[in-house]
Short mmCIF file of C-alpha atoms and ligand atoms in Angstrom, two decimals:
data_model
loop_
_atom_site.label_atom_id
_atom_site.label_comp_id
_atom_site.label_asym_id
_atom_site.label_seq_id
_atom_site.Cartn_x
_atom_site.Cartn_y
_atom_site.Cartn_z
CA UNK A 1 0.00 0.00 0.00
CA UNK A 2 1.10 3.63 -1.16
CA UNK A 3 0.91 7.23 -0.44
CA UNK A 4 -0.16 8.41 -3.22
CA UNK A 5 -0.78 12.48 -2.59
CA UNK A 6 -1.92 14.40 0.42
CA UNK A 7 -3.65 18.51 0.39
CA UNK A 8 -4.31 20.61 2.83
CA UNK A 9 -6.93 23.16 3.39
CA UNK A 10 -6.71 26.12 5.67
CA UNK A 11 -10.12 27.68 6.79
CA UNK A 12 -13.71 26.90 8.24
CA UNK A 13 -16.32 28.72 10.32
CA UNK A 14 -15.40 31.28 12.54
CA UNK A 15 -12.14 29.41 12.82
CA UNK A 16 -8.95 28.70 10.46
CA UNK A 17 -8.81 24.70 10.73
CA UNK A 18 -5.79 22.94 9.04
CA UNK A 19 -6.99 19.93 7.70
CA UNK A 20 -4.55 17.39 6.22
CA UNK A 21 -6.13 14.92 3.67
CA UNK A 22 -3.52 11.67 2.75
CA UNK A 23 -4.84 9.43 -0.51
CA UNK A 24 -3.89 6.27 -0.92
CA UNK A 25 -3.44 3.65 -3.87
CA UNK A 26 -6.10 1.59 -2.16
CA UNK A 27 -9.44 4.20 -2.42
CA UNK A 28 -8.61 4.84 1.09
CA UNK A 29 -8.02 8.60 2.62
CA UNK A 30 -6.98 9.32 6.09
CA UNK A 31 -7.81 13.05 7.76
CA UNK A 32 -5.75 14.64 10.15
CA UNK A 33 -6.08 18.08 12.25
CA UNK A 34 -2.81 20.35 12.18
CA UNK A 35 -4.40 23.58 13.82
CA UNK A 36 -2.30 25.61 15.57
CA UNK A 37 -4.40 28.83 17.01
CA UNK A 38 -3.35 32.13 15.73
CA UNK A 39 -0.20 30.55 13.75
CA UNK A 40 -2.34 28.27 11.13
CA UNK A 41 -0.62 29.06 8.07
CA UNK A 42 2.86 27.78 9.49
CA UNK A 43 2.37 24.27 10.01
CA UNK A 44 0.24 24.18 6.97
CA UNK A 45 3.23 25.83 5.44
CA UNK A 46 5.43 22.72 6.51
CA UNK A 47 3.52 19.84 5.49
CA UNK A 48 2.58 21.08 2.22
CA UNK A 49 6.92 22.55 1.77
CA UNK A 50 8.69 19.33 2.96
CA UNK A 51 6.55 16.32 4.70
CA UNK A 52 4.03 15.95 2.21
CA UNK A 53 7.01 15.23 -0.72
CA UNK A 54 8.84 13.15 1.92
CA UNK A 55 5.05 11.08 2.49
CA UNK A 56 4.38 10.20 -1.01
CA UNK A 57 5.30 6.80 -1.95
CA UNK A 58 5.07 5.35 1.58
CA UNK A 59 3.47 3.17 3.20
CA UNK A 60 0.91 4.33 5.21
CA UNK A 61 0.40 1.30 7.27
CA UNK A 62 3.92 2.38 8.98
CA UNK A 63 2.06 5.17 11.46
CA UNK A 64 5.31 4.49 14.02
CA UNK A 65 8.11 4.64 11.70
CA UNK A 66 6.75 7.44 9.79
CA UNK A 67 6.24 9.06 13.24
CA UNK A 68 9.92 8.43 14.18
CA UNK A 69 11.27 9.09 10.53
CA UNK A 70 9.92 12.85 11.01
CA UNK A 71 10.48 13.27 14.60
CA UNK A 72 14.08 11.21 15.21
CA UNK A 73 14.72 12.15 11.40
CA UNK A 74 14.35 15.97 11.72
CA UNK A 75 17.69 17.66 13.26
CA UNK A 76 15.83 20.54 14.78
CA UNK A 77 12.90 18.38 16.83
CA UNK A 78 10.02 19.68 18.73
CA UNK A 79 8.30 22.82 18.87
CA UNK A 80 4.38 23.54 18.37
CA UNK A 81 4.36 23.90 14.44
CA UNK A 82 6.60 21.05 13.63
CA UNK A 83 4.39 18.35 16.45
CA UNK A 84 1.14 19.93 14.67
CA UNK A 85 2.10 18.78 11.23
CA UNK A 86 3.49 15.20 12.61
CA UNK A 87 0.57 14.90 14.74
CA UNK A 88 -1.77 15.62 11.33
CA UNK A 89 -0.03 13.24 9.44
CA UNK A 90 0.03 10.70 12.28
CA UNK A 91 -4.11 10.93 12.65
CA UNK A 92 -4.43 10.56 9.07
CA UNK A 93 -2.48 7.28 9.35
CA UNK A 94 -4.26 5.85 12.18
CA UNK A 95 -7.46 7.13 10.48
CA UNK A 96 -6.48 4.94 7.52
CA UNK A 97 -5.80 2.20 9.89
CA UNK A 98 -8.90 2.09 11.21
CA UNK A 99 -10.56 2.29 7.90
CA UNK A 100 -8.25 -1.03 6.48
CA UNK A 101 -9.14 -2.70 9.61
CA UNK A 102 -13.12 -1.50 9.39
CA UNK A 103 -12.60 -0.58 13.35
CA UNK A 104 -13.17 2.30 14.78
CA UNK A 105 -10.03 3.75 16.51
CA UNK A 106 -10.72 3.21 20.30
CA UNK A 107 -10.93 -0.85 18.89
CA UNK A 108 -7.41 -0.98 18.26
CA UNK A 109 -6.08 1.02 21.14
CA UNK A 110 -7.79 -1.38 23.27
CA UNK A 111 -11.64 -1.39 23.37
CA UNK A 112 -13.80 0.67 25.67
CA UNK A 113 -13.29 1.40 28.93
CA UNK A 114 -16.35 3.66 29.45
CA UNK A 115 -19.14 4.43 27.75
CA UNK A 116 -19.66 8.00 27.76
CA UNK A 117 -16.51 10.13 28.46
CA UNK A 118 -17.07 13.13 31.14
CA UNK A 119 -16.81 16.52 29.20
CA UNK A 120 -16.92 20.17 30.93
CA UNK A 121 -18.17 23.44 29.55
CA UNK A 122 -17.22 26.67 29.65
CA UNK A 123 -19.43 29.12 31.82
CA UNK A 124 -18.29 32.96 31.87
CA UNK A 125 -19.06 35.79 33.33
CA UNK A 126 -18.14 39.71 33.28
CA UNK A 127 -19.36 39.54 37.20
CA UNK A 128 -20.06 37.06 39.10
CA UNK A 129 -24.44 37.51 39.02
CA UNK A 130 -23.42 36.78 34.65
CA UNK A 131 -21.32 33.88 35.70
CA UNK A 132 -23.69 32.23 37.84
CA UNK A 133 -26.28 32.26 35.40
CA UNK A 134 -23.87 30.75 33.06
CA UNK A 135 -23.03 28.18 34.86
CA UNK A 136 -27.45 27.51 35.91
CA UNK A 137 -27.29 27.04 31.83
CA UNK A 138 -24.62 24.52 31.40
CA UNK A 139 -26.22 22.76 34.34
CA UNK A 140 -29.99 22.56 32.95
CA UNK A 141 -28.20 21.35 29.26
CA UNK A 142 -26.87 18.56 31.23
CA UNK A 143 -22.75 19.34 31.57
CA UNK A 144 -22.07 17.55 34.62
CA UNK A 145 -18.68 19.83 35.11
CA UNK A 146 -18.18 23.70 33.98
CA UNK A 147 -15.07 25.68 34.11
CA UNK A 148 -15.46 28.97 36.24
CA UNK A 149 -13.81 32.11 34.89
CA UNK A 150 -15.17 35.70 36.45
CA UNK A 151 -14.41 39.33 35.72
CA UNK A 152 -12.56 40.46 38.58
CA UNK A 153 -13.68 44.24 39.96
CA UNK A 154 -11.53 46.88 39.21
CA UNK A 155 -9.47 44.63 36.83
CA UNK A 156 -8.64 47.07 33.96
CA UNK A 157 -9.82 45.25 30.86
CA UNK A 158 -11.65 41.88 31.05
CA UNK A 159 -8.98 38.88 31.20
CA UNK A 160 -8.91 35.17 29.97
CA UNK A 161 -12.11 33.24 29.69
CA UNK A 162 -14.12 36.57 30.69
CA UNK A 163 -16.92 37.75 28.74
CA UNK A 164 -16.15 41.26 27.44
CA UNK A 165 -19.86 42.58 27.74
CA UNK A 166 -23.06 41.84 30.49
CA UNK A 167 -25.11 39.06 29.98
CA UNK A 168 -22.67 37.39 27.07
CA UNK A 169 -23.08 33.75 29.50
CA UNK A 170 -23.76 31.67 26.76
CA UNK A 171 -21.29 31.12 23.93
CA UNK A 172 -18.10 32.61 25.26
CA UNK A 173 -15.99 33.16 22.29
CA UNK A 174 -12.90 35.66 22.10
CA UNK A 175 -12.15 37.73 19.01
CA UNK A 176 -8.65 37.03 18.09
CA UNK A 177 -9.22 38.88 14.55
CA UNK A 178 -6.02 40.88 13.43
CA UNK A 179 -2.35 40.43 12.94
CA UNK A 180 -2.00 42.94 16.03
CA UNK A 181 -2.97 41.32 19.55
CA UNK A 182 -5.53 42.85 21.57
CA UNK A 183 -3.76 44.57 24.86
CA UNK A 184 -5.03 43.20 28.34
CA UNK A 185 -3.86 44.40 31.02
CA UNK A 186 -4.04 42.15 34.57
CA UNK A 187 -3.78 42.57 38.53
CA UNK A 188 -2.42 39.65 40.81
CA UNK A 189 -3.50 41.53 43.76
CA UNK A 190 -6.93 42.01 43.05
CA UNK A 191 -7.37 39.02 41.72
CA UNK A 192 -5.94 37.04 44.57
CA UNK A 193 -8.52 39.13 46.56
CA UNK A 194 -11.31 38.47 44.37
CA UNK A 195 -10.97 35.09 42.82
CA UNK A 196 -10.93 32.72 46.08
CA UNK A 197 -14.06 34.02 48.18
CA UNK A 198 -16.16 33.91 44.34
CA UNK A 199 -15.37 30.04 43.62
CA UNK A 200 -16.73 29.78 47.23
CA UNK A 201 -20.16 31.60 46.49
CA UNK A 202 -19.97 29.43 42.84
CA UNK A 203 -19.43 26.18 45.14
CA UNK A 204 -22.72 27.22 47.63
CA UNK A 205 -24.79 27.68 44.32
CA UNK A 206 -24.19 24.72 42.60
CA UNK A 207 -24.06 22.30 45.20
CA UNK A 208 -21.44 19.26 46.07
CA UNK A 209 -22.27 17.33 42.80
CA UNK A 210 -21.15 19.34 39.93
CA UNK A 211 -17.43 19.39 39.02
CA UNK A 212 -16.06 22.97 39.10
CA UNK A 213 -12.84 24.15 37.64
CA UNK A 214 -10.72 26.87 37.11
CA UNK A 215 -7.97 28.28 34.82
CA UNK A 216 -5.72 30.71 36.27
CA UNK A 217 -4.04 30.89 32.66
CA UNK A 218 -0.29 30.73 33.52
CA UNK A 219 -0.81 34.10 35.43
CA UNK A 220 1.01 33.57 38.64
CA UNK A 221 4.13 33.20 40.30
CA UNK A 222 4.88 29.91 42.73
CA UNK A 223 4.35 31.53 46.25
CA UNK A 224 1.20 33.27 44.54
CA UNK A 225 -0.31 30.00 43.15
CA UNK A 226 0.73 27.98 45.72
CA UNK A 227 -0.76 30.46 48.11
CA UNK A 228 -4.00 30.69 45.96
CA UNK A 229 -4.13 26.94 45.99
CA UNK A 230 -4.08 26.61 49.87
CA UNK A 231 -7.13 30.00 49.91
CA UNK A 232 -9.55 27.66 47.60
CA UNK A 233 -8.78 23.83 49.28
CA UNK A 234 -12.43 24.03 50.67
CA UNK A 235 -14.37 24.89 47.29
CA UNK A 236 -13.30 20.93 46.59
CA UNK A 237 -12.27 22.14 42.75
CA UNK A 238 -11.90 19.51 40.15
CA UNK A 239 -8.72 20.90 39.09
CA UNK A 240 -6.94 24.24 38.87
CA UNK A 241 -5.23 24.59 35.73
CA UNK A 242 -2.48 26.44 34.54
CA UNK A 243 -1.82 28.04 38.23
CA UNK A 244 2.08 29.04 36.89
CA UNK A 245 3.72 29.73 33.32
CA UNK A 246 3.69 26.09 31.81
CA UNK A 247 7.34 26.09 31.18
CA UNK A 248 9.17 25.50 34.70
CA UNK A 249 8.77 22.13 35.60
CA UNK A 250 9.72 22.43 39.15
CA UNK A 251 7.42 25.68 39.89
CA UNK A 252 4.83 23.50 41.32
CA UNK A 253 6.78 22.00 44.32
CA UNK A 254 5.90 24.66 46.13
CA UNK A 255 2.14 24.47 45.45
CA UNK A 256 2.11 20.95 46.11
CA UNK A 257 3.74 21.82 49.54
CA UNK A 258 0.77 23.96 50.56
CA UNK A 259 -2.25 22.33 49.36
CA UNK A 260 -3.90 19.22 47.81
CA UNK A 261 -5.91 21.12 44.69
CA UNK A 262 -6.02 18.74 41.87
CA UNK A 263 -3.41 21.05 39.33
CA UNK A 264 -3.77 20.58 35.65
CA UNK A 265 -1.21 21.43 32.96
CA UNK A 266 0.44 20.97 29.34
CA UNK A 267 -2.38 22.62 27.22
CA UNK A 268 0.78 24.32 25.52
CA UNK A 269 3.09 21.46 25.72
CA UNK A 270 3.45 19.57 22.68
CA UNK A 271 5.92 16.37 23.74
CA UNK A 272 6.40 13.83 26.28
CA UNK A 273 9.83 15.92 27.31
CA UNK A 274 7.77 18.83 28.49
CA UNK A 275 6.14 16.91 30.72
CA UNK A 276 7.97 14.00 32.20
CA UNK A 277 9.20 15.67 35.06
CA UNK A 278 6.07 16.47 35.88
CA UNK A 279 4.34 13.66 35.53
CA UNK A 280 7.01 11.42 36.96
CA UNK A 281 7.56 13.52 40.21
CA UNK A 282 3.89 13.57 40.52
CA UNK A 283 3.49 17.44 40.40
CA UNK A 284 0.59 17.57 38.38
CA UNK A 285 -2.56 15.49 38.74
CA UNK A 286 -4.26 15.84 34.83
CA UNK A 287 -2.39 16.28 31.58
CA UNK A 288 -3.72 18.76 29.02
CA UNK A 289 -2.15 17.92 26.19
CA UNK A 290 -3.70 18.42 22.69
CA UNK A 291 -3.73 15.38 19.84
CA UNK A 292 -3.06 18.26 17.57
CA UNK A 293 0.10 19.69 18.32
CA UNK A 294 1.39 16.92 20.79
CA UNK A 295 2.51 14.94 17.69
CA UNK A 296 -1.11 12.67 17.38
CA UNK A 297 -1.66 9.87 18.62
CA UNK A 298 1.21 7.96 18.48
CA UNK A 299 2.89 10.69 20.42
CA UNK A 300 0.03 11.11 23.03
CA UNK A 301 -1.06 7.90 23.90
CA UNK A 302 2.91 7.40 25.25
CA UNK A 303 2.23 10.83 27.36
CA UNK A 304 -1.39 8.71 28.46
CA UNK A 305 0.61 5.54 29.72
CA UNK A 306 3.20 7.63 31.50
CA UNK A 307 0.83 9.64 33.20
CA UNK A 308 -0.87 6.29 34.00
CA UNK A 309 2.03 4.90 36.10
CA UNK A 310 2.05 8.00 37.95
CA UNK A 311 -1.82 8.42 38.92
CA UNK A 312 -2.10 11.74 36.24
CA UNK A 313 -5.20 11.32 34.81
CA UNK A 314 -6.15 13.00 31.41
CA UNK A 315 -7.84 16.44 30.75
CA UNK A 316 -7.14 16.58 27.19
CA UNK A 317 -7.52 20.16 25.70
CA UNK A 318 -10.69 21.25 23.33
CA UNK A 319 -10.86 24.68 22.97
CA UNK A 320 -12.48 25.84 20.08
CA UNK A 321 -9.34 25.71 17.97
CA UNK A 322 -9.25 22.37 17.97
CA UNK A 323 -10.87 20.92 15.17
CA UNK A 324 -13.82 17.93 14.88
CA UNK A 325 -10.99 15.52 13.92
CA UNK A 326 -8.65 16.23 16.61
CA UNK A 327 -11.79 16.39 19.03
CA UNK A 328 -12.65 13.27 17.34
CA UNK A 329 -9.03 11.77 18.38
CA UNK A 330 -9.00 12.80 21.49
CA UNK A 331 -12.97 10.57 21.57
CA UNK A 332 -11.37 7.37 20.78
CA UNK A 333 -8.60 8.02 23.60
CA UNK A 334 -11.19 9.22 26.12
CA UNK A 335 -12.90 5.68 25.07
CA UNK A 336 -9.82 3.43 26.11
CA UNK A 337 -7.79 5.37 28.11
CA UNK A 338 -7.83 3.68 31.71
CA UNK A 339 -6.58 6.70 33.13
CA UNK A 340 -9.29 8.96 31.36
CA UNK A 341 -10.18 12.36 33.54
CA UNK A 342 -11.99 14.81 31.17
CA UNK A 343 -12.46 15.95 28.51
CA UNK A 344 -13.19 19.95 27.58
CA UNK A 345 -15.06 20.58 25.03
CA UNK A 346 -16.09 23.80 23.17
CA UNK A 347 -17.04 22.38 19.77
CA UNK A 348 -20.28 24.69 18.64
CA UNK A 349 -21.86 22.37 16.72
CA UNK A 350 -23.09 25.15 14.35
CA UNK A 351 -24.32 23.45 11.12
CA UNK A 352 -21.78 25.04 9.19
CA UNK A 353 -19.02 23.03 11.11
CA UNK A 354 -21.25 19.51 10.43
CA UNK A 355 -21.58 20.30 7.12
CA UNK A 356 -18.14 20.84 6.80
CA UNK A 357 -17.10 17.83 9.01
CA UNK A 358 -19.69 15.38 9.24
CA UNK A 359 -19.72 12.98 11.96
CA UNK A 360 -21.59 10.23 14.35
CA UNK A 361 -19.83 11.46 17.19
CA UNK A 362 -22.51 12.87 20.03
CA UNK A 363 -23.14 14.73 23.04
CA UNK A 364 -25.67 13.77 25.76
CA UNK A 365 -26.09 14.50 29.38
CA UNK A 366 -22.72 15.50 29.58
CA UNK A 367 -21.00 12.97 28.49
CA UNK A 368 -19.22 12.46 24.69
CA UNK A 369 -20.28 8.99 23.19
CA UNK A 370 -17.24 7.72 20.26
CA UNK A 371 -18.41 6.81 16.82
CA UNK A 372 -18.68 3.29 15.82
CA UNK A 373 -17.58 4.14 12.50
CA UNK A 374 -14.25 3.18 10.98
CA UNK A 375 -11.08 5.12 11.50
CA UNK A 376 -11.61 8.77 13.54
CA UNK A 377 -15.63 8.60 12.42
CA UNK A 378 -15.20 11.91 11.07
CA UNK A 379 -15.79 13.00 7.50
CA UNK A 380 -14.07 16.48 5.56
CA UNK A 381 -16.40 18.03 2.47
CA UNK A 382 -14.04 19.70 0.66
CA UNK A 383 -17.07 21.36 -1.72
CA UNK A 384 -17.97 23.06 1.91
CA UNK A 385 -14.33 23.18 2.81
CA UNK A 386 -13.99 26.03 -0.79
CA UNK A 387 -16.46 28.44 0.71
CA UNK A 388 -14.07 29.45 3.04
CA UNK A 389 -10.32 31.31 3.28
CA UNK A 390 -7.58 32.08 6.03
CA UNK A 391 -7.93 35.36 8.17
CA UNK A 392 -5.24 36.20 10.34
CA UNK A 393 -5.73 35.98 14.24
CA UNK A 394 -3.03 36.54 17.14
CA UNK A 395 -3.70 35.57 20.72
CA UNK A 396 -3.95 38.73 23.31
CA UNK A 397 -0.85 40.26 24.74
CA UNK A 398 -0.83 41.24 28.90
CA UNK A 399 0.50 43.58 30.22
CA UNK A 400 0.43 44.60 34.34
CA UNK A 401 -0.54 48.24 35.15
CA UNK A 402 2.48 50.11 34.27
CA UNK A 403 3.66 48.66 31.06
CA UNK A 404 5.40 45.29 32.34
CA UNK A 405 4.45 42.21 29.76
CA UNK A 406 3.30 39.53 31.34
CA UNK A 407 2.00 36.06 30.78
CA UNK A 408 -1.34 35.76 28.56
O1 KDG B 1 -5.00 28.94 21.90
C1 KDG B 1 -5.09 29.22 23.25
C2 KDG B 1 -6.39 28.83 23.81
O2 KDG B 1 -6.75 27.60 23.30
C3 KDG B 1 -6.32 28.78 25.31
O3 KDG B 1 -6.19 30.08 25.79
C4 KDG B 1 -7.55 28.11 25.85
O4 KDG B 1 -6.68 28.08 28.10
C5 KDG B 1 -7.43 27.63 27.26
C6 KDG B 1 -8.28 26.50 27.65
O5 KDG B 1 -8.15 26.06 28.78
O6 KDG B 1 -9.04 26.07 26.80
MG1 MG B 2 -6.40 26.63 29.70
#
């Protein structure tokens, strides 16, 4: 069996998916995700410039040495636009896999291991009387676990996960349009005030049963988090996530000194060798990796089984970004994996993106049910895919009070 071409499309609605399509000799495609927020165009750039010629003539049955030919075979390894191209090619493969064997994915990692896989929404709020009605609306559609973010008083502009305007507490979704970021500026002190005694009030109105969690968005320092971490111990959160910047792997001994908050982090990571420490000196107790640009699945189901040894459940990330086939990728791990945690999930399910992606793949009660169909179960209509085109997007840039960047 042969590669015989691959193309890849850059756009959708509302977002710019990169969506790899490989052909084979055998009436067989495979479909991959390669979206990297805000920075689309360069692993698009990569596969089309120098994997794709490199993929042609293989054989696509070879998912791990293809893996290792690109990853052990490239000089410079790593990095997020490089592990999103590998990790679109590497769905692709296993998507063709799938199809050969007439399985669906999860089959061939394993089986099932759950039925439906836990999912949690995002609830917002520009004050807290917005966020609590956010979060009464994910809880009457059935999410069983929401993610908490507040506008903090005084805070200068609104910051991450934060509805911009009153009463926006349904679809939170931030406009990233433009080349040149959007400026927020942020407060540590008023939001250490703020942010501890709110996720208490949150806790009192939604009872002991529904999973909350937080995302501090890299934002503090280690004494700050880990003294954040000890404030909130009685609001029982499912996890706090992203307490300190991502990349010190030791800034969470101090955290896990103080306090026994569930801490979740790697949504930015995109190997195993951001994370081992981590995982291995049991600092963290989810891993947010991404399908996408953690190298697919090859690369992320090692990540799963070393987080397995070490009790590290998964929380893999779905932010809008993330495309139905990643989303679906991430389904068929959430299926097997016997260290599953969560799953987020932000997918609209407008009817543009089903057109564009059709798929069996479903949401009920809170819970995401896998496709029984073969390979990822997800589908890529490239006469939809033409209606659309790239527009440039960059993330926001912080900055504190008097000019000093920070983390966004
Ligand atoms: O591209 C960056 C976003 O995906 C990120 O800011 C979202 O923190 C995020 C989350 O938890 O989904
Ligand atoms: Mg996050």
């Amino acid at each position: 069996m042969k590669i015989t071409s691959a193309k890849v499309f850059v756009g959708g609605p509302a977002k710019n998916y990169v969506t790899l399509k490989i052909m084979t000799d055998q009436d067989i495609y495979g479909l991959g995700d390669a979206t990297l927020n805000n920075r689309e165009t360069l692993p698009a750039q990569y596969l089309t410039d120098y994997l794709i010629p490199n993929l042609i003539g293989m054989d696509p049955r070879n998912s791990e040495d293809i893996w290792q030919f690109f990853f052990k075979g490239a000089y410079f390894k790593r990095g997020p636009i490089a592990m999103a191209a590998f990790g679109a090619i590497d769905m692709a493969l296993w998507d063709i896999k799938g199809k050969l064997a007439n399985m669906p994915l999860y089959q061939l990692f394993g089986g099932k291991s759950r039925e439906g896989a836990m999912v949690y929404a995002h609830a917002t709020g520009s004050d807290l009387e917005d966020l609590l009605d956010s979060i009464s609306y994910f809880v009457e559609q059935g999410y069983k676990a929401v993610r908490v973010q507040c506008g903090i008083p005084g805070m200068p502009t609104a910051s991450y996960g934060v509805s911009e305007s009153k009463a926006d507490v349904k679809n939170y979704i931030t406009n990233f349009s433009g080349v040149k970021p959007k400026i927020e500026v942020w407060d540590t002190e008023r939001y250490m005030r703020y942010m501890p005694h709110t996720l208490e009030r949150i806790r009192e109105h939604v009872g002991p049963d529904i999973k909350v969690l937080h995302d501090v968005h890299h934002r503090l320092r280690p004494r700050e988090a880990a003294a954040f971490a000890k404030q909130v111990e009685s609001v029982g959160l499912f996890w706090l996530e992203d307490p300190t910047p991502a990349d010190d792997q030791d800034a969470l001994k101090l955290l896990r000194q103080h306090s026994t908050v569930p801490v979740a982090i790697g949504e930015v990571f995109n190997s195993i060798w951001d994370c081992n420490k981590l995982i291995e000196n049991e600092l963290i107790d989810f891993i947010r990796v991404a399908v996408t640009y953690a190298g697919g699945i090859t690369h992320v189901k090692r990540i799963v089984d070393l987080a397995g040894l070490h009790h590290v459940r998964t929380g893999f990330h779905g932010a809008p970004s993330h495309s139905p086939l990643c989303m679906a990728a991430q389904a068929h791990l959430n299926a097997w994996a016997p260290n599953f945690g969560i799953q987020e999930y932000l997918i609209l399910g407008t009817p543009e993106c089903d057109a564009l992606f059709p798929s069996e793949h479903r949401m009920a009660g809170g819970l995401m049910y896998v496709s029984d169909a073969p390979g990822l179960g997800v589908d890529f209509n490239e006469t939809e895919a033409a209606r659309y085109s790239y527009t440039a997007g960059s993330h926001p840039v912080v900055r504190l009070e008097d000019g000093t960047l920070w983390n966004y």
